[in-house]
């Protein structure tokens, strides 16, 4: 008897860590936004590169694609509820910074905001967008 189980193609690996990605569009009326991303990680060391995968229909996808910038904010225990909220609410409909009492911090040389409350953040510029199907990386 075979003790192994097979599965149809699926997303079997559990993604870690969950991060909060902050971004802002290029238009003056574009407000800063935060999206919770579970599919993020290091992809290269020299030069340093990370990847984030975002569904094409998400509001943040548009902002990141237009601006070419985003900030990966690590999440600690104090940000857990905010992380959950940013994963279920759309920036098209609400101002997540205002809703959660979070503060946008603009690192020098970047138009994308970081979360002042994050224990660590990585300022990123888009190098390449790879269309993968449901998500763009």
mmCIF file of C-alpha atoms in Angstrom:
data_model
loop_
_atom_site.group_PDB
_atom_site.id
_atom_site.type_symbol
_atom_site.label_atom_id
_atom_site.label_comp_id
_atom_site.label_asym_id
_atom_site.label_seq_id
_atom_site.Cartn_x
_atom_site.Cartn_y
_atom_site.Cartn_z
ATOM 1 C CA UNK A 1 0.000 0.000 0.000
ATOM 2 C CA UNK A 2 1.318 3.431 -0.990
ATOM 3 C CA UNK A 3 1.528 5.751 2.015
ATOM 4 C CA UNK A 4 2.067 8.818 -0.169
ATOM 5 C CA UNK A 5 -0.729 11.083 -1.286
ATOM 6 C CA UNK A 6 -0.873 12.952 -4.573
ATOM 7 C CA UNK A 7 -2.609 16.256 -5.198
ATOM 8 C CA UNK A 8 -3.740 18.100 -8.284
ATOM 9 C CA UNK A 9 -1.697 21.258 -8.962
ATOM 10 C CA UNK A 10 -2.305 23.693 -6.100
ATOM 11 C CA UNK A 11 -0.589 26.106 -3.733
ATOM 12 C CA UNK A 12 0.572 23.547 -1.195
ATOM 13 C CA UNK A 13 3.470 25.438 0.434
ATOM 14 C CA UNK A 14 2.512 27.769 3.231
ATOM 15 C CA UNK A 15 3.855 31.236 2.443
ATOM 16 C CA UNK A 16 5.856 33.037 5.110
ATOM 17 C CA UNK A 17 6.299 35.691 6.176
ATOM 18 C CA UNK A 18 3.121 37.660 5.637
ATOM 19 C CA UNK A 19 4.065 41.264 4.942
ATOM 20 C CA UNK A 20 2.249 44.552 4.547
ATOM 21 C CA UNK A 21 3.185 46.227 1.273
ATOM 22 C CA UNK A 22 2.611 49.959 1.092
ATOM 23 C CA UNK A 23 2.428 51.899 -2.148
ATOM 24 C CA UNK A 24 1.171 55.079 -3.775
ATOM 25 C CA UNK A 25 0.189 55.907 -7.336
ATOM 26 C CA UNK A 26 1.621 58.689 -9.462
ATOM 27 C CA UNK A 27 -1.483 60.903 -9.540
ATOM 28 C CA UNK A 28 -1.980 63.610 -6.930
ATOM 29 C CA UNK A 29 -5.376 62.155 -6.003
ATOM 30 C CA UNK A 30 -3.911 58.668 -5.394
ATOM 31 C CA UNK A 31 -3.839 58.054 -1.664
ATOM 32 C CA UNK A 32 -1.256 55.774 -0.061
ATOM 33 C CA UNK A 33 -2.421 52.188 0.291
ATOM 34 C CA UNK A 34 -1.464 49.026 2.155
ATOM 35 C CA UNK A 35 -1.996 45.482 0.931
ATOM 36 C CA UNK A 36 -1.323 42.304 2.867
ATOM 37 C CA UNK A 37 0.844 39.949 0.812
ATOM 38 C CA UNK A 38 1.449 36.321 1.708
ATOM 39 C CA UNK A 39 3.514 35.541 -1.386
ATOM 40 C CA UNK A 40 6.754 37.444 -0.853
ATOM 41 C CA UNK A 41 10.369 36.442 -0.524
ATOM 42 C CA UNK A 42 14.007 36.912 -1.371
ATOM 43 C CA UNK A 43 14.884 35.913 -4.932
ATOM 44 C CA UNK A 44 18.465 37.176 -5.345
ATOM 45 C CA UNK A 45 21.371 38.283 -3.167
ATOM 46 C CA UNK A 46 23.611 40.287 -5.530
ATOM 47 C CA UNK A 47 21.931 42.597 -6.288
ATOM 48 C CA UNK A 48 19.449 42.187 -3.457
ATOM 49 C CA UNK A 49 15.966 41.429 -4.814
ATOM 50 C CA UNK A 50 12.636 40.426 -3.366
ATOM 51 C CA UNK A 51 9.469 39.307 -5.062
ATOM 52 C CA UNK A 52 5.854 40.021 -4.253
ATOM 53 C CA UNK A 53 2.956 38.442 -6.111
ATOM 54 C CA UNK A 54 -0.175 40.570 -6.467
ATOM 55 C CA UNK A 55 -3.487 39.699 -8.113
ATOM 56 C CA UNK A 56 -4.004 41.832 -11.211
ATOM 57 C CA UNK A 57 -7.418 43.106 -10.080
ATOM 58 C CA UNK A 58 -6.118 44.468 -6.763
ATOM 59 C CA UNK A 59 -5.996 48.249 -6.312
ATOM 60 C CA UNK A 60 -2.351 48.044 -5.198
ATOM 61 C CA UNK A 61 -1.387 46.239 -8.428
ATOM 62 C CA UNK A 62 -2.343 49.367 -10.368
ATOM 63 C CA UNK A 63 -0.475 51.673 -7.968
ATOM 64 C CA UNK A 64 2.718 49.591 -7.983
ATOM 65 C CA UNK A 65 2.638 49.102 -11.761
ATOM 66 C CA UNK A 66 2.244 52.845 -12.369
ATOM 67 C CA UNK A 67 4.728 54.117 -9.788
ATOM 68 C CA UNK A 68 7.334 51.350 -9.980
ATOM 69 C CA UNK A 69 7.841 51.551 -6.206
ATOM 70 C CA UNK A 70 6.601 49.761 -3.107
ATOM 71 C CA UNK A 71 7.693 49.166 0.460
ATOM 72 C CA UNK A 72 7.727 45.755 2.140
ATOM 73 C CA UNK A 73 6.862 46.286 5.816
ATOM 74 C CA UNK A 74 7.519 43.442 8.223
ATOM 75 C CA UNK A 75 4.742 42.668 10.680
ATOM 76 C CA UNK A 76 5.128 42.254 14.420
ATOM 77 C CA UNK A 77 2.509 41.383 17.036
ATOM 78 C CA UNK A 78 1.336 45.013 17.291
ATOM 79 C CA UNK A 79 0.479 45.052 13.565
ATOM 80 C CA UNK A 80 -1.366 41.698 13.431
ATOM 81 C CA UNK A 81 -4.897 43.152 13.445
ATOM 82 C CA UNK A 82 -3.914 45.820 10.904
ATOM 83 C CA UNK A 83 -2.338 43.132 8.727
ATOM 84 C CA UNK A 84 -5.574 41.157 8.763
ATOM 85 C CA UNK A 85 -7.664 44.276 7.995
ATOM 86 C CA UNK A 86 -5.439 45.254 5.056
ATOM 87 C CA UNK A 87 -5.919 41.782 3.619
ATOM 88 C CA UNK A 88 -9.712 42.012 3.474
ATOM 89 C CA UNK A 89 -10.418 45.697 2.703
ATOM 90 C CA UNK A 90 -9.737 47.406 -0.623
ATOM 91 C CA UNK A 91 -7.961 50.729 -0.933
ATOM 92 C CA UNK A 92 -10.470 51.559 -3.678
ATOM 93 C CA UNK A 93 -13.117 51.836 -0.961
ATOM 94 C CA UNK A 94 -11.308 53.081 2.138
ATOM 95 C CA UNK A 95 -8.204 54.848 3.445
ATOM 96 C CA UNK A 96 -6.510 52.070 5.394
ATOM 97 C CA UNK A 97 -3.944 54.401 6.992
ATOM 98 C CA UNK A 98 -6.746 56.563 8.438
ATOM 99 C CA UNK A 99 -8.953 53.593 9.347
ATOM 100 C CA UNK A 100 -6.170 51.987 11.377
ATOM 101 C CA UNK A 101 -4.449 55.091 12.761
ATOM 102 C CA UNK A 102 -1.234 54.157 10.932
ATOM 103 C CA UNK A 103 1.324 56.717 9.847
ATOM 104 C CA UNK A 104 2.935 56.975 6.420
ATOM 105 C CA UNK A 105 6.664 57.654 6.539
ATOM 106 C CA UNK A 106 8.317 58.700 3.272
ATOM 107 C CA UNK A 107 11.948 57.501 3.131
ATOM 108 C CA UNK A 108 14.313 59.834 1.343
ATOM 109 C CA UNK A 109 14.246 59.304 -2.415
ATOM 110 C CA UNK A 110 10.994 57.297 -2.403
ATOM 111 C CA UNK A 111 7.443 58.298 -3.254
ATOM 112 C CA UNK A 112 6.068 55.062 -1.786
ATOM 113 C CA UNK A 113 5.377 55.322 1.944
ATOM 114 C CA UNK A 114 6.641 53.009 4.651
ATOM 115 C CA UNK A 115 4.658 52.229 7.790
ATOM 116 C CA UNK A 116 6.102 54.240 10.662
ATOM 117 C CA UNK A 117 4.835 51.491 13.003
ATOM 118 C CA UNK A 118 6.680 48.651 11.193
ATOM 119 C CA UNK A 119 9.693 47.185 13.002
ATOM 120 C CA UNK A 120 11.548 46.986 9.664
ATOM 121 C CA UNK A 121 10.812 47.962 6.092
ATOM 122 C CA UNK A 122 12.455 47.462 2.704
ATOM 123 C CA UNK A 123 12.131 50.168 0.045
ATOM 124 C CA UNK A 124 11.812 48.519 -3.360
ATOM 125 C CA UNK A 125 11.776 49.536 -7.011
ATOM 126 C CA UNK A 126 10.188 47.329 -9.634
ATOM 127 C CA UNK A 127 12.839 45.667 -11.776
ATOM 128 C CA UNK A 128 10.525 43.458 -13.804
ATOM 129 C CA UNK A 129 6.913 42.327 -13.798
ATOM 130 C CA UNK A 130 6.377 38.677 -14.639
ATOM 131 C CA UNK A 131 2.822 37.686 -15.554
ATOM 132 C CA UNK A 132 2.136 34.323 -13.959
ATOM 133 C CA UNK A 133 -1.620 33.806 -14.364
ATOM 134 C CA UNK A 134 -3.777 34.906 -11.437
ATOM 135 C CA UNK A 135 -0.912 37.010 -10.044
ATOM 136 C CA UNK A 136 1.874 39.183 -11.374
ATOM 137 C CA UNK A 137 5.215 38.885 -9.633
#
